[in-house]
Amino acid sequence: MIGFYITAASAVPTYMQLVEQVRQALRLGRLEPGDRLPTVREVAAAVAINPNTVLKAYRELEHEGLVEGRAGQGTFVVRSLAGPPPQTLDALRADLEAWVSKARAAGLGPEHVKAVVDSTIGPLLEAEASA
Amino acid sequence: MSGAMVADGLTVRYGRTTALDACSFAIPERTIVALVGPNGAGKSTLLHCATGLVRASDGTITVLGGPAGDPTLPQVGFVAQDAPLYLDFTAAELLTMGARLNRRFDLAFCRERLAGLAIPLDRRVGRLSGGQRAQVALCLALAKRPGLLLLDEPLAALDPLARREFLSALMDAVAAEPMTVIMSSHLVTDLERVCDHVMVLRAGRVSLLGRTDELVETHRMLIGPPQRRRPRIAGVERIVSASRAQRQIQLLVRTSGDVLHPEWDQHDVSLEDVVLAYLAECPVEPLLELEGAGA
Amino acid sequence: MTWLVWRQHRKQLFFALAALVVLGAFFVGTGRPMHDRYERDGLPACLPRVERALVVLDVASQPDEPDPAPSVPKGVTKPADDTSRPDAAALADARCAQTARAFFNDYQNVVSVGLLLLILPMLAGMFWGAPLVAREIEHGTHRLVWTQGVSRLRWATTKFGLVSLAVLVITAIYAGMLTWWITPAIATSGQRFDYVFFDIHGIVVFGYALFALALGICAGAVSGRLLTAMATTIVGFVGVRLLVMLAARGRYRPTEQRSLPDLFAGYGQMRNDLHGDWIVASHASAKGTELLTVHPADQFWTFQAIETAIFVALAVPLLAGAVYWVRRRVT
């Protein structure tokens, strides 16, 4: 079951934060097709936000084809966003951990590691997005 | 649809002071409205008017289609400032009181809610924490199954955890049963996460009423150089408030689209920025550099 | 609504009942010996007769026993006004009066406790009346209770009505106990109209209690502050009571003139205090006897009724005013 979290001071509207968290959960395999999302009431009460905001988020997800509302039963995930299977993700994670250990062994502090990572992947992903 | 609360020229005078000055507005049903304004702006007076605690000196106010007061009170739930309760009553006794005084009162609903919040029914409410008392007061109001719920500064005396719990309980109730909620505060940040409408009261007048998402979209902060004349910028419908910071002028404006002007930097605004601007409503004129004055 | 009034004021009711019990214990504790002595002295039997006389023999100047009648020789008629010896009835009356006076002197201290009882109605006004509306407003609970399903009119009339009823019932119990306790003292003092005795026994106490209660409630409704209401109750109650007592009471009915017989003809006599008149003034008449301006003793209950009616008549508009103020009140 997904647990939602809202950052009040964010520039991102609340409903988009919820949408993004559902997408993230789908990507990481924490939500799978067939899973039921919490009811509007449950989310509104748990996070202390306007129920209409939750409704808006669920409608957006429905619009994107990720979920489907079934009358009397709830809102269900119908599509997955998961990319490669978990094993691939695990292998990639292992590679990343190895690289980080190497960088630390070479004498890079934590901030330096993050800077190297950001400065490398930043341009790479942007180049991909604009391609 | 007549609206959850409709006022037309509503004026309330206490002796020589005017608490509400010819207010006219219509609050749609099934909304959650943040009623914001400084102390003394008339927020409490407005809520008291809607419940019949205060009579209008002039103008009208209707609530759920009927006159404010005894005729509509059965459908209006109200929690006054500081959530007044009979402190030597137990929660159970307060529920009994509610059941005896109201035609429609859902006792079972109340007991369930309070049990769910782990609030003991047999302890004098004077011995409960502030947050628990607020929850009891909210329960009493909700048990009427109101179509309109009015809360006067419900979070003011609560610690952050109690505030969150109160808002949770409130959102749960709203999600379960459609109703209109009007809650007042002198801070909009408290209510941003739950409200979809904002009403700003200043010195007894309504200076703003609108949907929160629309307000954030249609307002911008413009920053530019000092001006000699009142600026006229394409796309700006109205300058809400102006201020000066060092050698710059800041204008919070209402727009009808993006503002593209070489002189002005455009920034997004938060709801708090918008509310503060409508609370201040500082005119531009005093900030203009008139010909011949200064450099 | 009835349940709410009971629940809100049950503590006050218990206090009042506890006070009644304490008072009752005091009354019985001091009243039993008083009544016993009263009966032993034979006063209940002899007083009703004595009360009818305007003057009694001054027993101090009388011999203990009447002289035996001197034998009248045959053929001599007894002089018509033979006041050489007092008759037995008059003597008995005089002794009764003397016993009564002695009784009253002995118990005067106990009875002066009655002065404290004068403030009881005022306490009802202060502790039952003043908080009724004022405390709700001070604590803000009026914003809770006036936004439930009952109109302010119903709230006010039910609350005021039930509390008034309770006050009247408690006053009745109190008045009953007090009357039993004080009867010997009043009967032996003959001063039923006296400022303390008139005020604490009979039916006036109902008028005072209702008035004080109404005053407290109204002051609380208008001011919205408990202390102000209590202070107003004290000042208003004392002021009105003094005004009525000193200025109005003497005027309820016209006075009558009573002329006393010559006190010094024959055996010494004195004015009978036990007669119970309210003596307003006394002059010497042309004949050298006393001429009294009085309110007669049998007017006592008329006076009580008039004074009670005055205070009830003051209470009613105060209560109505309180209801009006509650309904019109801007919070």
mmCIF file of C-alpha atoms in Angstrom, chain B residues 129-132 134-135 154-155 157-169:
data_model
loop_
_atom_site.group_PDB
_atom_site.id
_atom_site.type_symbol
_atom_site.label_atom_id
_atom_site.label_comp_id
_atom_site.label_asym_id
_atom_site.label_seq_id
_atom_site.Cartn_x
_atom_site.Cartn_y
_atom_site.Cartn_z
ATOM 1 C CA SER B 129 -5.468 18.508 26.075
ATOM 2 C CA GLY B 130 -6.203 21.477 23.821
ATOM 3 C CA GLY B 131 -6.086 19.267 20.758
ATOM 4 C CA GLN B 132 -8.487 16.762 22.271
ATOM 5 C CA ALA B 134 -10.815 20.847 19.697
ATOM 6 C CA GLN B 135 -11.653 17.362 18.442
ATOM 7 C CA PRO B 154 -9.676 26.316 14.974
ATOM 8 C CA LEU B 155 -5.907 25.874 14.881
ATOM 9 C CA ALA B 157 -4.349 27.428 20.146
ATOM 10 C CA LEU B 158 -3.071 24.033 18.992
ATOM 11 C CA ASP B 159 0.457 22.670 18.799
ATOM 12 C CA PRO B 160 1.635 21.496 15.361
ATOM 13 C CA LEU B 161 0.806 17.852 15.957
ATOM 14 C CA ALA B 162 -2.671 18.682 17.214
ATOM 15 C CA ARG B 163 -3.153 20.932 14.207
ATOM 16 C CA ARG B 164 -2.301 18.137 11.823
ATOM 17 C CA GLU B 165 -4.623 15.756 13.646
ATOM 18 C CA PHE B 166 -7.447 18.276 13.595
ATOM 19 C CA LEU B 167 -7.081 18.852 9.866
ATOM 20 C CA SER B 168 -6.914 15.094 9.280
ATOM 21 C CA ALA B 169 -10.125 14.563 11.172
#
